[in-house]
Amino acid sequence: MNFKIRAAKKDDCKDISRMIMELATYGKMPDEVKISHKELERDGFSSNPFFQCLVAEVPEENKSKEGHTIVGYALYIHTYSTLKGPAVYMEDLYVMPDFRGQGIGKSLMSKVAQLGKEKQCMRLQFAVLDWNTPSLDFYVAKGAQDVTASEGWHFLRFDGEALDKLANEAED
Amino acid sequence: MDFSIRAANLDDCKDIARMITVSRHVCACSRAHLEQDGFSKNPFFHGIIAEVPEQHRTKEGHTKIGYALYFYTYSSWKGRAVYMEDLYVMPEFRGKGIGKALMSKVAQLGLAAGCNQLDFTVLEWNKSSLDFYLSQGCFDVTADLGYHCMRCEGEALQHLAQP
């Protein structure tokens, strides 16, 4: 199947938002999605964007049952590693179920890696749910290491009231 | 003990590099890279420094005794977020609220920028750090939700980046 990987445009945000919800539903946490296409438009397409995004597009004749031609996306951020320098964090990688097995996910991820390489990024990081064996297998097959399993890294997070409380204790 | 928390500037890179070298047990952290990556037009990160007055300087004469490095990131579910890449206080200055003050400053700046999350990583065997963070109210996303940190670098990354 023919497909194209390209940088997302502001107009793609409704499709990206749709697919974010699909990915969250797959991850069994749809109620956790609090932002809509409006936040994506504001935060990803200003002069100083918080994130970058690629989309996978198929021709009209291959559109999904619901009529979508945007069938996958990768949302990533330019980050920093104190030890390695510029790095990339891939926040999301998703391909609609009907379009899997055609190399679209691999192409999206490769493009993220390639764009990172152009900015001298030495590391690509992301997160996977421990029960998500198909995804874990996919990533390990591409040469990724599970550094939670191998080195013991844990993600920690402050949000909601805990974040407010922490911030309130800062000196002005 | 008196201390102050402030935004890092270019002149602080020498001390930040010194503290990175000690905290990460590496041969040497490049001050030049920090200057270039943190203080150019489009910085990759921002820094906060903890400083003590002259009368409390270390044996070697240092008054810059802690730092935090952070950058803005994004959650596709929650929106703007901040990632704390490093938090460090020199051992002889711990237990005085300096680490907490550095982290609070990152949280305050993050909230001011519209962030809903402050994320970071800790090694699971680092019990003293884990206990410190959990006592401040964060939660362990890996333990509680099952997210594993994945990394691709070196040859694997080169290979992946082939078109």
XYZ file of C-alpha atoms in Angstrom:
335
model
C 0.000 0.000 0.000
C 1.202 3.436 -0.908
C 1.713 5.822 1.960
C 3.516 9.084 2.614
C 5.210 10.345 5.777
C 5.220 14.133 6.134
C 5.426 16.854 8.749
C 2.052 17.534 10.343
C 0.271 20.791 9.545
C -2.082 22.721 11.793
C -5.035 21.321 9.822
C -3.998 17.789 10.788
C -4.673 18.406 14.488
C -8.243 17.071 14.387
C -6.954 13.794 12.925
C -4.051 13.691 15.390
C -6.487 14.292 18.254
C -8.690 11.470 16.960
C -5.740 9.101 16.858
C -4.487 10.197 20.312
C -7.863 9.080 21.664
C -7.616 5.766 19.763
C -4.149 5.177 21.242
C -5.344 6.051 24.756
C -8.287 3.653 24.350
C -5.864 0.905 23.309
C -3.803 1.774 26.409
C -6.985 1.355 28.509
C -6.859 4.973 29.689
C -9.223 6.999 27.432
C -10.446 9.124 30.354
C -6.918 10.416 30.862
C -6.964 12.456 27.633
C -7.675 16.040 28.628
C -6.539 18.024 25.611
C -8.210 18.492 22.239
C -7.078 19.567 18.780
C -7.163 23.188 20.018
C -4.262 22.648 22.447
C -2.355 20.732 19.766
C -2.822 23.638 17.331
C -1.677 26.174 19.927
C 1.251 24.178 21.295
C 2.604 22.513 18.155
C 2.366 25.208 15.541
C 3.619 28.417 17.112
C 7.059 29.977 16.604
C 8.320 28.060 19.644
C 6.454 24.753 19.514
C 6.382 22.340 22.454
C 6.390 19.342 20.126
C 6.903 18.184 16.549
C 4.653 15.775 14.701
C 4.759 13.563 11.636
C 1.706 12.025 10.005
C 1.273 9.018 7.721
C -1.121 9.597 4.841
C -2.629 7.147 2.356
C -4.201 8.019 -1.010
C -7.992 8.526 -1.221
C -8.549 5.064 -2.704
C -7.068 3.486 0.446
C -8.908 5.626 2.983
C -10.317 3.988 6.135
C -13.956 2.867 6.464
C -14.744 6.227 8.116
C -13.047 8.118 5.301
C -9.712 8.994 6.956
C -6.545 9.315 4.905
C -4.374 10.279 7.878
C -3.763 6.845 9.352
C -0.792 7.223 11.680
C 1.342 9.756 13.529
C 4.484 10.210 15.589
C 4.601 13.037 18.112
C 8.067 13.854 19.391
C 10.004 16.432 21.374
C 13.579 17.721 21.209
C 15.003 17.014 24.636
C 18.393 16.972 26.330
C 20.592 14.424 28.029
C 23.225 15.853 30.373
C 25.549 13.024 29.371
C 24.753 12.670 25.677
C 23.596 16.131 24.603
C 20.592 16.737 22.310
C 18.128 13.868 22.300
C 14.629 13.064 21.072
C 11.680 11.836 23.088
C 9.005 10.101 21.061
C 5.829 10.754 23.042
C 3.502 8.816 20.716
C 3.777 6.415 17.788
C 0.496 5.108 16.398
C -0.877 3.458 13.284
C -4.592 2.669 12.927
C -5.126 -1.100 13.303
C -6.318 -1.627 9.697
C -3.092 -0.087 8.388
C -0.591 -2.051 10.436
C 1.902 -4.549 9.080
C 2.721 -2.355 6.051
C 5.840 -0.656 7.406
C 4.071 2.587 8.345
C 5.063 2.487 12.025
C 8.656 1.702 11.107
C 8.709 4.555 8.578
C 7.352 7.040 11.115
C 9.914 5.980 13.713
C 12.760 6.049 11.176
C 11.802 9.563 10.151
C 11.865 10.686 13.791
C 15.327 9.116 14.154
C 16.516 10.705 10.908
C 15.278 14.175 11.857
C 16.885 13.758 15.258
C 20.167 12.745 13.660
C 20.106 15.952 11.582
C 20.079 17.852 14.891
C 22.944 15.751 16.302
C 20.677 13.809 18.630
C 22.474 10.839 20.146
C 19.512 9.213 21.803
C 15.860 8.444 21.070
C 13.729 7.662 24.114
C 10.100 6.692 24.587
C 7.822 4.719 26.915
C 5.881 1.482 26.464
C 3.363 -0.175 28.776
C 4.769 -3.376 30.234
C 1.794 -5.505 29.111
C 1.998 -4.210 25.535
C 3.974 -7.165 24.180
C 3.361 -6.491 20.457
C 4.763 -2.961 20.818
C 7.643 -4.076 23.071
C 8.583 -6.750 20.528
C 8.361 -4.236 17.658
C 10.684 -1.782 19.389
C 13.181 -4.365 20.614
C 13.342 -5.738 17.060
C 14.340 -2.230 15.944
C 17.239 -2.215 18.415
C 15.632 -0.396 21.358
C 16.539 -1.394 24.903
C 14.129 -1.569 27.806
C 16.174 0.422 30.308
C 13.559 -0.021 33.038
C 14.165 -3.771 32.844
C 17.929 -3.604 32.230
C 18.979 -0.598 34.357
C 16.058 0.034 36.710
C 14.918 3.446 35.433
C 11.524 4.584 36.678
C 9.465 7.547 35.472
C 8.196 9.717 38.298
C 5.604 12.457 37.993
C 4.116 15.402 39.863
C 0.716 16.500 38.630
C -2.554 17.953 39.939
C -2.562 19.039 43.558
C 0.892 17.628 44.257
C 2.368 19.841 41.518
C 0.484 22.908 42.764
C 1.696 22.280 46.303
C 5.309 21.845 45.182
C 5.177 25.031 43.116
C 3.609 27.027 45.966
C 6.577 26.196 48.157
C 9.041 27.890 45.777
C 10.664 31.101 46.897
C 9.804 34.044 44.680
C 21.716 27.849 56.390
C 21.077 30.715 54.030
C 20.919 29.866 50.358
C 19.486 31.429 47.209
C 17.848 29.860 44.174
C 18.152 31.629 40.823
C 18.153 31.046 37.065
C 21.488 29.781 35.754
C 23.511 31.979 33.420
C 26.421 31.355 31.055
C 28.997 31.907 33.810
C 27.481 29.088 35.853
C 28.358 26.442 33.259
C 31.770 25.815 34.804
C 30.165 24.943 38.149
C 27.326 22.972 36.548
C 29.907 20.941 34.598
C 31.840 20.348 37.836
C 28.724 19.084 39.629
C 27.646 16.903 36.678
C 31.110 15.302 36.590
C 30.833 14.439 40.290
C 27.165 13.392 40.374
C 27.200 11.284 37.229
C 30.632 9.786 37.875
C 31.802 10.651 34.387
C 35.289 11.516 33.204
C 34.427 15.087 32.408
C 31.345 16.980 31.403
C 31.972 19.539 28.705
C 31.424 23.095 29.886
C 31.550 24.237 26.245
C 28.654 21.955 25.334
C 26.581 23.234 28.233
C 27.257 26.829 27.187
C 26.287 26.089 23.598
C 23.289 23.886 24.370
C 21.818 25.901 27.223
C 22.557 29.497 26.375
C 22.120 29.916 22.650
C 19.122 31.439 20.885
C 17.111 28.201 21.052
C 18.368 26.495 24.203
C 17.852 22.764 24.687
C 17.512 23.226 28.435
C 17.237 25.734 31.267
C 19.118 25.694 34.560
C 18.526 26.724 38.164
C 21.418 27.234 40.586
C 21.522 27.003 44.370
C 24.110 29.294 45.877
C 25.343 29.854 49.444
C 27.005 32.981 50.844
C 30.817 33.188 50.895
C 31.032 32.269 54.568
C 29.473 28.854 53.769
C 31.589 28.054 50.728
C 33.060 24.567 50.391
C 36.651 23.622 51.277
C 37.525 24.144 47.600
C 35.874 27.563 47.624
C 32.625 26.808 45.781
C 29.475 28.781 46.535
C 27.373 27.196 43.780
C 26.397 23.970 45.494
C 23.348 22.597 43.687
C 21.515 22.784 40.378
C 18.506 21.605 38.414
C 18.368 21.238 34.619
C 14.961 21.131 32.960
C 13.259 21.559 29.595
C 9.724 21.804 28.300
C 8.124 18.706 26.885
C 4.624 17.540 25.956
C 2.021 14.980 26.939
C -0.412 14.067 24.155
C -2.976 13.506 26.902
C -2.383 16.438 29.233
C -0.590 19.058 27.141
C 2.418 21.107 28.183
C 4.796 19.470 30.604
C 8.234 20.044 32.104
C 10.959 17.438 32.381
C 13.573 17.726 35.117
C 16.694 16.141 33.611
C 18.937 16.679 36.649
C 18.585 17.611 40.297
C 21.718 17.665 42.436
C 22.938 19.088 45.736
C 26.511 18.575 46.929
C 26.515 16.002 49.766
C 27.644 18.368 52.531
C 24.708 20.708 51.757
C 21.942 18.120 51.838
C 19.184 17.951 54.414
C 18.679 21.733 54.387
C 15.803 22.011 51.930
C 17.984 22.988 48.957
C 16.943 20.071 46.732
C 13.325 20.741 47.565
C 13.751 24.454 46.813
C 15.346 23.699 43.416
C 12.572 21.295 42.487
C 9.881 23.716 43.687
C 11.367 26.394 41.470
C 11.175 24.099 38.441
C 7.539 23.335 39.330
C 6.735 27.036 39.746
C 8.304 27.948 36.399
C 6.561 25.012 34.754
C 3.145 26.039 36.061
C 3.794 29.620 34.942
C 4.451 28.268 31.437
C 1.142 26.387 31.456
C 2.512 22.929 32.281
C 0.371 20.254 33.915
C 3.071 17.716 34.694
C 6.599 17.638 36.046
C 8.325 14.417 34.978
C 11.749 12.955 35.723
C 13.411 9.556 36.113
C 15.096 7.843 39.034
C 16.922 4.535 39.300
C 14.827 2.093 41.314
C 17.744 1.133 43.574
C 18.295 4.777 44.509
C 16.088 4.433 47.579
C 17.062 7.698 49.248
C 16.153 9.708 46.123
C 12.969 7.697 45.505
C 11.876 8.217 49.112
C 12.633 11.936 48.895
C 10.579 12.386 45.725
C 7.664 10.232 46.845
C 7.546 12.128 50.150
C 7.109 15.342 48.138
C 3.939 13.956 46.558
C 4.949 12.546 43.194
C 3.978 9.081 42.027
C 5.943 6.310 40.344
C 4.489 6.086 36.812
C 6.529 2.944 36.069
C 5.463 1.057 39.214
C 1.852 2.311 39.234
C 0.966 2.368 35.520
C 3.518 -0.011 34.040
C 5.351 2.368 31.698
C 8.852 1.211 30.791
C 11.584 3.608 29.628
C 12.861 2.579 26.211
C 16.047 3.832 24.606
C 17.565 3.638 21.158
C 21.138 4.887 20.608
C 24.482 4.152 18.951
C 24.390 1.718 16.036
C 20.727 0.852 16.574
C 19.809 4.538 16.215
C 22.037 4.950 13.142
C 20.359 1.932 11.587
C 16.875 3.169 12.421
C 17.645 6.572 10.889
C 18.378 5.020 7.472
C 15.641 6.137 5.120
